[in-house]
Amino acid sequence: MATDETAGTVPAAAAGPKGRSVRFWVLAIGAVTFLAGLLFGYDQGVISGALKLVKQDLDIGTFASEIITSWVTLGALAGALVAGVLADRIGRRKVLVAAGVLFILGAVVEAVADSAAVLTVGRVITGIGVGFASTIAPLYAAEMAPQKWRGRMVSSYQLAITFGIFVAYLVDDALTESGAWRTMFLLAVVPGALLMIGVFLVPESARWLAKMGRKTEARDALAHVTPPDKVDAELAAVEAQIATEAEGGEASWREVFSPRMRKALVVGVGLSIFQQITGINAIIYYANEIFDRAGLTSTNQQTTATLYCVGLVNVLATFIAVAYVDRFGRRPLLFAGLVGMFVSLTAVGIGFATTGTTDTGAGASLAGIVTMVALVVFIASFAFSLGPVVWTIISEIFPSRVRGRAVSLATAVNWGAAFLVTQFFLTVVNEIGEAATFFVLALMCVFAYIFVWRYVPETRGRSLEEIQEQWARDEPASEWEDTAPVFHAHD
């Protein structure tokens, strides 16, 4: 946005609509985005503890377990493809409301399921809601956030995902002994309802309103998150960019794939794929299975290890991205995280290659301890890099004219990759072994590092409109100059 980068944080006293401060509305929008991420994360995490109980109660095998786990990603893929078009036609808020409705409906179906087929239907419905939320929540946050807070706000969406996963692990830990897997699923109704309520309290995206020609409403929406003396200049910059993009009539999917969009699309799709094929969802969904193979055979041991080694570390490490993504930039966090992920996945592979060689006397092999330590490093490294930064960049790099469709496509690709990883992870492990599987994931981190170095630009400190101007200069993404100031802790 066109706010002053040297002005520090938005003044708490700056008056917004309804007598509320600008900071109040920024936080309110952040809270809605957080709830969307919380639901996403809860759905990701809850299956880890519920899966073994479902297998016992419904008497299903490995293949059915993979379907129940992975088909939520097929629903998310479909939801992501639809969400962008819907968001461009009816607005961001209505799609977020629909996400809440789908979460609630899916949770109820999962809770009453009496067969693997019904449970899978519930997972697909929930997945469509996940697709809506994962597409629109970061997009909405990026469009409404003040420029110097944009990275932090979109990163807070990933923080919410990690918090949702942690909450799911807490629920799993509390209910595993009683076998109440239906309650694990049903509890998603609560944040789903809160999301629907929260959406009605915040404004529609100002950029979407301006694109639809609703200037008065767009100005009012901007006034929620922009100091009064900057609203008109901000609106003028947005309208100028929209006017430039308006040539050629209504945007279409063909335009998303046009040559002028190619560089941004390669970045968005490439990051979406690498976020998944480096193994995060396999570890989130099958954490208990991984710890089982590492020597922690008790269900309670597995659930506790998953809770702290994956859930808690995931939350804490994401704070690094929230704190530093607008200070150090997107690329440095990606590089640092990918190095940590490569080292840790290699260590897990080595640990499994030597599994069972030494027993600690406490029921876990040396490989089990190595696995837990290495997975902590992996989760931490992912949580401050590929996790939040990918969503941030995807929400920034596309022009307003096609942003909904382009973000939708990138998110759908993300879920497509997630489906492939989740559907076939255990099968691949059974075929080539744990060690080889994790070595392959480590190799993917190397490819991701090269991709980021060559193709991913630094977007820190630029408004969404300035990012489009930079693309138009046709410079290699790796040579984009980062001229933004490094913010200090008090900013």
XYZ file of C-alpha atoms in Angstrom:
491
model
C 0.000 0.000 0.000
C 1.062 3.602 -0.286
C 1.576 4.216 3.398
C 4.738 5.883 4.618
C 7.407 3.283 5.379
C 9.220 5.621 7.778
C 6.180 6.444 9.818
C 6.455 3.475 12.167
C 3.395 1.501 13.147
C -0.102 2.756 12.516
C -0.910 5.204 15.335
C -3.361 3.779 17.809
C -5.071 7.161 17.960
C -5.761 7.332 14.214
C -9.538 7.425 13.939
C -11.237 4.751 11.889
C -14.964 4.217 11.198
C -17.457 3.734 14.036
C -15.130 5.548 16.426
C -12.635 2.694 16.432
C -8.921 3.219 15.869
C -7.134 2.053 12.735
C -5.154 -0.387 14.864
C -8.416 -1.877 16.189
C -9.609 -2.653 12.654
C -6.243 -4.054 11.599
C -6.346 -6.371 14.602
C -9.971 -7.307 13.903
C -9.124 -8.252 10.325
C -6.136 -10.170 11.652
C -8.424 -12.012 14.085
C -10.749 -13.135 11.275
C -7.767 -14.279 9.226
C -6.490 -16.100 12.314
C -9.793 -17.954 12.762
C -9.685 -19.115 9.134
C -6.167 -20.439 9.664
C -7.154 -22.010 12.986
C -9.830 -24.099 11.278
C -7.405 -25.091 8.540
C -4.837 -26.180 11.120
C -7.317 -28.045 13.307
C -8.448 -30.102 10.341
C -4.816 -30.886 9.470
C -3.873 -31.922 12.982
C -6.910 -33.781 14.284
C -6.588 -36.716 11.885
C -3.178 -37.657 13.335
C -4.688 -38.704 16.670
C -8.056 -39.833 15.336
C -6.763 -42.106 12.576
C -5.667 -45.065 14.702
C -8.954 -44.932 16.661
C -10.960 -44.777 13.421
C -9.062 -47.767 12.029
C -9.923 -49.788 15.150
C -13.551 -48.680 15.417
C -14.480 -48.965 11.734
C -12.115 -51.880 11.021
C -10.360 -50.367 7.998
C -6.961 -51.024 6.439
C -4.045 -48.921 5.231
C -5.538 -47.991 1.862
C -8.832 -46.795 3.383
C -6.843 -44.876 6.004
C -4.923 -43.098 3.255
C -8.191 -42.197 1.512
C -9.763 -40.813 4.694
C -6.633 -38.802 5.388
C -5.847 -37.589 1.890
C -9.228 -36.941 0.302
C -9.612 -33.809 2.390
C -6.923 -32.427 0.075
C -9.022 -33.302 -2.986
C -11.862 -31.298 -1.469
C -9.429 -28.483 -0.735
C -8.162 -28.572 -4.319
C -11.706 -28.267 -5.680
C -12.559 -25.564 -3.152
C -9.442 -23.572 -4.011
C -10.246 -23.610 -7.745
C -13.780 -22.356 -7.107
C -12.875 -19.872 -4.358
C -10.925 -17.446 -6.516
C -13.701 -17.077 -9.093
C -16.325 -16.696 -6.363
C -14.203 -14.152 -4.494
C -13.808 -12.053 -7.643
C -17.568 -12.135 -8.265
C -19.210 -11.897 -4.839
C -16.393 -10.644 -2.606
C -13.895 -12.022 -0.119
C -16.131 -11.969 2.959
C -18.943 -14.099 1.524
C -16.493 -16.818 0.539
C -15.068 -16.834 4.068
C -18.596 -17.222 5.453
C -19.105 -20.162 3.116
C -15.866 -21.666 4.436
C -17.245 -21.522 7.976
C -20.489 -23.202 6.896
C -18.606 -26.002 5.156
C -16.359 -26.568 8.168
C -19.395 -26.963 10.414
C -21.228 -29.277 8.011
C -18.143 -31.414 7.424
C -17.447 -31.714 11.153
C -20.981 -32.929 11.832
C -20.825 -35.535 9.036
C -17.446 -36.786 10.314
C -18.766 -37.040 13.867
C -21.790 -39.173 12.946
C -20.029 -41.337 10.335
C -20.684 -45.077 10.689
C -18.472 -46.165 7.792
C -15.293 -45.196 5.990
C -17.365 -43.930 3.040
C -19.427 -41.501 5.130
C -16.337 -40.317 6.972
C -14.638 -39.680 3.640
C -17.631 -37.596 2.494
C -17.299 -35.506 5.645
C -13.585 -35.079 5.029
C -14.224 -33.904 1.448
C -16.835 -31.355 2.612
C -14.403 -30.076 5.224
C -11.709 -30.025 2.565
C -13.760 -27.720 0.339
C -14.015 -25.352 3.300
C -10.258 -25.608 3.767
C -9.794 -24.757 0.080
C -11.975 -21.667 0.452
C -10.174 -20.529 3.596
C -6.638 -21.239 2.397
C -7.248 -19.250 -0.792
C -9.167 -16.262 0.489
C -7.906 -15.628 4.041
C -4.298 -14.744 3.106
C -5.504 -12.897 -0.012
C -7.912 -10.820 2.102
C -5.208 -10.114 4.684
C -2.735 -9.021 1.991
C -5.274 -6.690 0.364
C -6.343 -5.048 3.622
C -3.079 -4.912 5.585
C -1.068 -1.684 5.809
C 2.047 -2.129 3.658
C 4.589 -2.412 6.464
C 2.416 -4.935 8.304
C 1.440 -7.040 5.286
C 4.039 -9.759 5.754
C 3.275 -10.036 9.447
C -0.472 -10.260 8.913
C -0.284 -12.917 6.217
C 2.312 -14.787 8.281
C -0.099 -14.700 11.209
C -2.396 -16.823 9.050
C 0.256 -19.530 9.043
C 0.693 -18.972 12.785
C -3.011 -19.678 13.142
C -2.625 -22.888 11.152
C 0.131 -24.064 13.477
C -1.930 -23.061 16.515
C -4.894 -24.989 15.125
C -2.687 -28.044 14.657
C -1.458 -27.700 18.244
C -5.019 -27.384 19.560
C -5.946 -30.505 17.578
C -3.025 -32.374 19.118
C -4.121 -31.241 22.596
C -7.626 -32.527 21.886
C -6.196 -35.787 20.535
C -4.046 -36.165 23.650
C -7.023 -35.535 25.940
C -9.468 -37.845 24.123
C -7.236 -40.684 22.877
C -7.543 -42.781 26.024
C -11.356 -42.618 25.907
C -11.389 -43.350 22.164
C -13.686 -40.361 21.456
C -12.621 -39.731 17.872
C -16.081 -38.434 16.941
C -15.739 -35.631 19.485
C -12.309 -34.783 18.036
C -13.945 -34.035 14.688
C -17.073 -32.378 16.103
C -15.151 -29.705 18.021
C -14.327 -27.985 14.694
C -17.879 -26.589 14.856
C -16.814 -23.999 17.471
C -14.163 -22.097 15.479
C -16.308 -22.497 12.350
C -19.122 -20.569 14.031
C -16.697 -17.952 15.364
C -15.319 -17.402 11.851
C -18.796 -16.747 10.463
C -19.536 -14.249 13.234
C -16.181 -12.510 12.850
C -16.532 -12.013 9.098
C -19.713 -9.968 9.580
C -17.817 -7.515 11.812
C -15.018 -6.538 9.398
C -15.108 -4.612 6.081
C -14.960 -6.070 2.598
C -11.646 -5.841 0.735
C -11.133 -2.245 -0.416
C -9.312 -3.393 -3.544
C -12.175 -5.689 -4.536
C -14.723 -2.909 -3.937
C -12.671 -0.487 -6.043
C -12.387 -3.066 -8.819
C -16.180 -3.429 -8.777
C -16.590 0.358 -9.148
C -17.941 0.835 -5.611
C -15.733 3.823 -4.817
C -17.582 5.100 -1.740
C -17.527 1.684 -0.099
C -13.890 1.201 -1.082
C -12.958 4.482 0.566
C -14.839 3.505 3.715
C -13.059 0.122 3.789
C -9.673 1.812 3.374
C -10.538 4.223 6.180
C -10.718 1.236 8.527
C -7.015 0.441 8.051
C -5.442 3.693 6.831
C -4.785 6.958 8.726
C -7.353 9.597 7.646
C -4.825 11.839 5.911
C -3.661 8.998 3.653
C -6.988 7.456 2.593
C -7.500 9.529 -0.560
C -3.934 9.000 -1.801
C -4.225 5.285 -1.094
C -7.519 5.011 -2.962
C -6.105 6.959 -5.898
C -3.138 4.563 -6.164
C -5.438 1.539 -6.066
C -7.791 3.007 -8.685
C -4.888 3.928 -10.961
C -3.575 0.366 -10.875
C -7.048 -1.042 -11.487
C -7.562 1.354 -14.414
C -4.298 0.147 -15.957
C -5.396 -3.465 -15.556
C -8.950 -2.850 -16.819
C -8.022 -2.793 -20.505
C -9.413 -5.823 -22.308
C -12.619 -6.279 -20.326
C -13.294 -8.885 -17.641
C -10.376 -11.056 -16.553
C -10.364 -14.701 -17.631
C -8.439 -17.894 -16.979
C -6.685 -17.408 -20.325
C -5.218 -14.183 -18.966
C -3.891 -16.010 -15.897
C -1.834 -18.186 -18.261
C -0.809 -15.314 -20.555
C 2.909 -14.567 -21.228
C 2.885 -11.392 -19.114
C 1.721 -13.402 -16.103
C 4.182 -16.240 -16.649
C 6.927 -15.184 -14.227
C 4.542 -14.538 -11.345
C 2.665 -17.757 -12.078
C 5.883 -19.807 -12.091
C 6.781 -18.362 -8.690
C 3.327 -18.955 -7.191
C 2.894 -22.475 -8.535
C 6.506 -23.461 -7.883
C 6.404 -22.352 -4.253
C 3.058 -24.124 -3.790
C 4.537 -27.398 -5.001
C 7.765 -27.161 -3.012
C 5.862 -26.331 0.172
C 4.275 -29.776 -0.071
C 6.841 -32.083 -1.684
C 9.379 -31.285 1.031
C 7.183 -33.385 3.318
C 5.352 -31.165 5.802
C 1.842 -32.608 5.422
C 3.145 -36.171 5.455
C 4.708 -35.451 8.824
C 1.668 -33.558 10.152
C -0.848 -36.211 9.097
C 1.232 -39.282 9.879
C 3.221 -38.040 12.881
C 1.993 -40.854 15.105
C 2.811 -43.444 12.428
C 6.335 -42.028 12.055
C 6.967 -42.157 15.789
C 5.576 -45.703 15.853
C 8.133 -46.774 13.253
C 10.825 -44.938 15.236
C 10.183 -47.067 18.326
C 7.425 -45.277 20.270
C 4.868 -48.082 20.117
C 2.401 -46.841 22.744
C -0.470 -44.708 21.410
C -0.105 -42.335 24.365
C 3.656 -42.025 23.717
C 3.000 -41.234 20.064
C 0.319 -38.659 20.836
C 2.482 -36.925 23.438
C 5.519 -36.865 21.128
C 3.377 -35.453 18.322
C 1.900 -32.827 20.646
C 5.236 -31.367 21.697
C 7.688 -32.289 18.921
C 5.351 -31.209 16.129
C 2.504 -29.129 17.527
C 4.171 -26.862 20.076
C 7.390 -26.355 18.103
C 5.335 -25.510 15.005
C 3.564 -22.704 16.857
C 6.643 -21.255 18.539
C 8.841 -21.246 15.438
C 6.179 -19.513 13.341
C 6.566 -16.471 15.603
C 9.998 -16.052 14.013
C 8.376 -15.412 10.634
C 5.749 -13.089 12.099
C 8.491 -11.059 13.780
C 11.045 -10.959 10.967
C 9.356 -11.403 7.571
C 8.939 -7.618 7.236
C 12.357 -6.893 8.747
C 14.727 -9.270 7.002
C 12.632 -10.117 3.941
C 11.070 -13.183 2.350
C 14.097 -14.704 0.606
C 16.465 -14.831 3.633
C 13.858 -16.717 5.677
C 13.262 -19.167 2.826
C 16.994 -19.853 2.406
C 17.587 -20.374 6.139
C 14.555 -22.627 6.516
C 15.410 -24.833 3.552
C 18.918 -25.432 4.891
C 17.486 -26.501 8.251
C 14.909 -28.741 6.563
C 17.553 -30.439 4.423
C 19.821 -31.146 7.398
C 16.995 -32.467 9.571
C 15.425 -34.690 6.888
C 18.837 -36.156 6.159
C 19.274 -36.845 9.884
C 15.854 -38.559 10.037
C 16.846 -40.717 7.066
C 20.096 -41.689 8.780
C 18.183 -42.381 11.986
C 15.821 -44.777 10.238
C 18.737 -46.382 8.379
C 20.209 -47.340 11.762
C 16.909 -48.038 13.532
C 17.011 -50.504 16.379
C 20.805 -50.609 16.714
C 20.774 -49.171 20.202
C 18.041 -49.373 22.797
C 17.685 -46.681 25.449
C 16.000 -49.024 27.892
C 12.858 -46.870 27.825
C 11.112 -48.517 24.895
C 12.542 -46.264 22.189
C 15.573 -46.910 20.035
C 18.363 -44.428 19.467
C 16.743 -43.882 16.079
C 13.562 -42.829 17.879
C 15.398 -40.115 19.788
C 17.265 -38.978 16.663
C 13.978 -38.885 14.790
C 12.292 -36.744 17.422
C 15.170 -34.247 17.589
C 15.480 -34.034 13.813
C 11.741 -33.621 13.344
C 11.796 -30.748 15.848
C 14.444 -29.047 13.692
C 12.454 -29.772 10.520
C 9.185 -28.424 11.928
C 10.926 -25.318 13.282
C 12.702 -24.679 9.976
C 9.511 -25.096 7.951
C 7.476 -22.999 10.375
C 9.494 -19.820 9.843
C 10.122 -20.288 6.115
C 8.105 -22.319 3.599
C 5.057 -22.372 5.871
C 4.217 -18.659 6.232
C 6.417 -17.063 3.570
C 4.904 -19.036 0.687
C 1.387 -17.811 1.541
C 2.736 -14.266 1.906
C 4.427 -14.225 -1.505
C 1.523 -15.889 -3.313
C -0.815 -13.215 -1.951
C 1.488 -10.402 -3.097
C 2.780 -11.179 -6.579
C -0.355 -11.165 -8.760
C -2.122 -8.064 -10.167
C -5.507 -7.102 -8.741
C -7.230 -7.878 -12.042
C -6.547 -11.627 -11.836
C -5.490 -11.973 -8.204
C -8.452 -14.094 -7.159
C -8.050 -16.579 -10.010
C -4.239 -16.697 -9.818
C -4.122 -17.210 -6.054
C -6.870 -19.801 -6.481
C -4.787 -21.691 -9.029
C -1.621 -21.593 -6.928
C -3.546 -22.786 -3.873
C -5.197 -25.583 -5.869
C -1.781 -26.732 -7.060
C -0.648 -26.666 -3.442
C -3.493 -28.973 -2.481
C -2.914 -31.192 -5.489
C 0.676 -31.699 -4.374
C -0.538 -32.250 -0.821
C -2.936 -34.934 -2.043
C -0.209 -36.829 -3.885
C 2.148 -36.695 -0.911
C -0.541 -37.659 1.599
C -2.189 -40.349 -0.519
C 1.019 -42.214 -1.298
C 3.340 -41.424 1.612
C 2.767 -44.641 3.549
C 2.777 -46.644 0.333
C 6.139 -45.187 -0.680
C 7.497 -45.854 2.806
C 6.391 -49.482 2.544
C 8.009 -49.825 -0.888
C 11.394 -48.111 -0.449
C 11.685 -47.816 3.335
C 11.668 -44.934 5.786
C 15.301 -43.944 5.265
C 15.085 -43.665 1.460
C 11.798 -41.748 1.715
C 13.303 -39.066 3.924
C 16.416 -38.834 1.739
C 14.129 -38.112 -1.231
C 12.381 -35.373 0.776
C 15.795 -33.900 1.651
C 16.662 -33.810 -2.050
C 13.469 -31.855 -2.697
C 14.764 -29.187 -0.292
C 17.859 -28.801 -2.484
C 15.706 -28.286 -5.577
C 13.545 -25.792 -3.649
C 16.620 -23.787 -2.613
C 17.751 -23.509 -6.247
C 14.234 -22.481 -7.318
C 14.010 -19.705 -4.712
C 17.476 -18.416 -5.617
C 16.668 -18.195 -9.341
C 12.992 -17.246 -9.537
C 11.558 -15.829 -6.295
C 11.748 -12.028 -5.913
C 12.076 -10.034 -2.706
C 8.747 -8.252 -2.154
C 9.449 -6.760 1.260
C 8.677 -3.057 1.560
C 6.715 -2.763 -1.712
C 3.020 -2.039 -2.105
C 0.976 -4.487 -4.140
C 0.907 -1.910 -6.927
C 4.691 -1.397 -6.792
C 5.238 -5.149 -7.106
C 3.357 -5.092 -10.412
C 5.473 -2.174 -11.624
C 8.589 -4.186 -10.763
C 7.373 -7.201 -12.758
C 6.804 -4.869 -15.731
C 10.497 -3.892 -15.712
C 11.271 -7.478 -16.750
C 14.309 -7.821 -14.483
C 15.339 -11.285 -13.229
C 13.548 -11.916 -9.931
C 16.841 -12.685 -8.189
C 18.047 -9.160 -9.004
C 15.156 -7.213 -7.523
C 16.748 -4.664 -5.233
C 15.567 -4.707 -1.637
C 15.467 -1.020 -0.724
C 13.098 -1.288 2.225
C 14.398 -0.213 5.645
C 15.107 -2.906 8.237
C 12.495 -2.405 10.954
C 13.436 -2.392 14.598
C 11.755 -4.213 17.433
C 9.625 -1.181 18.387
C 8.211 -0.704 14.866
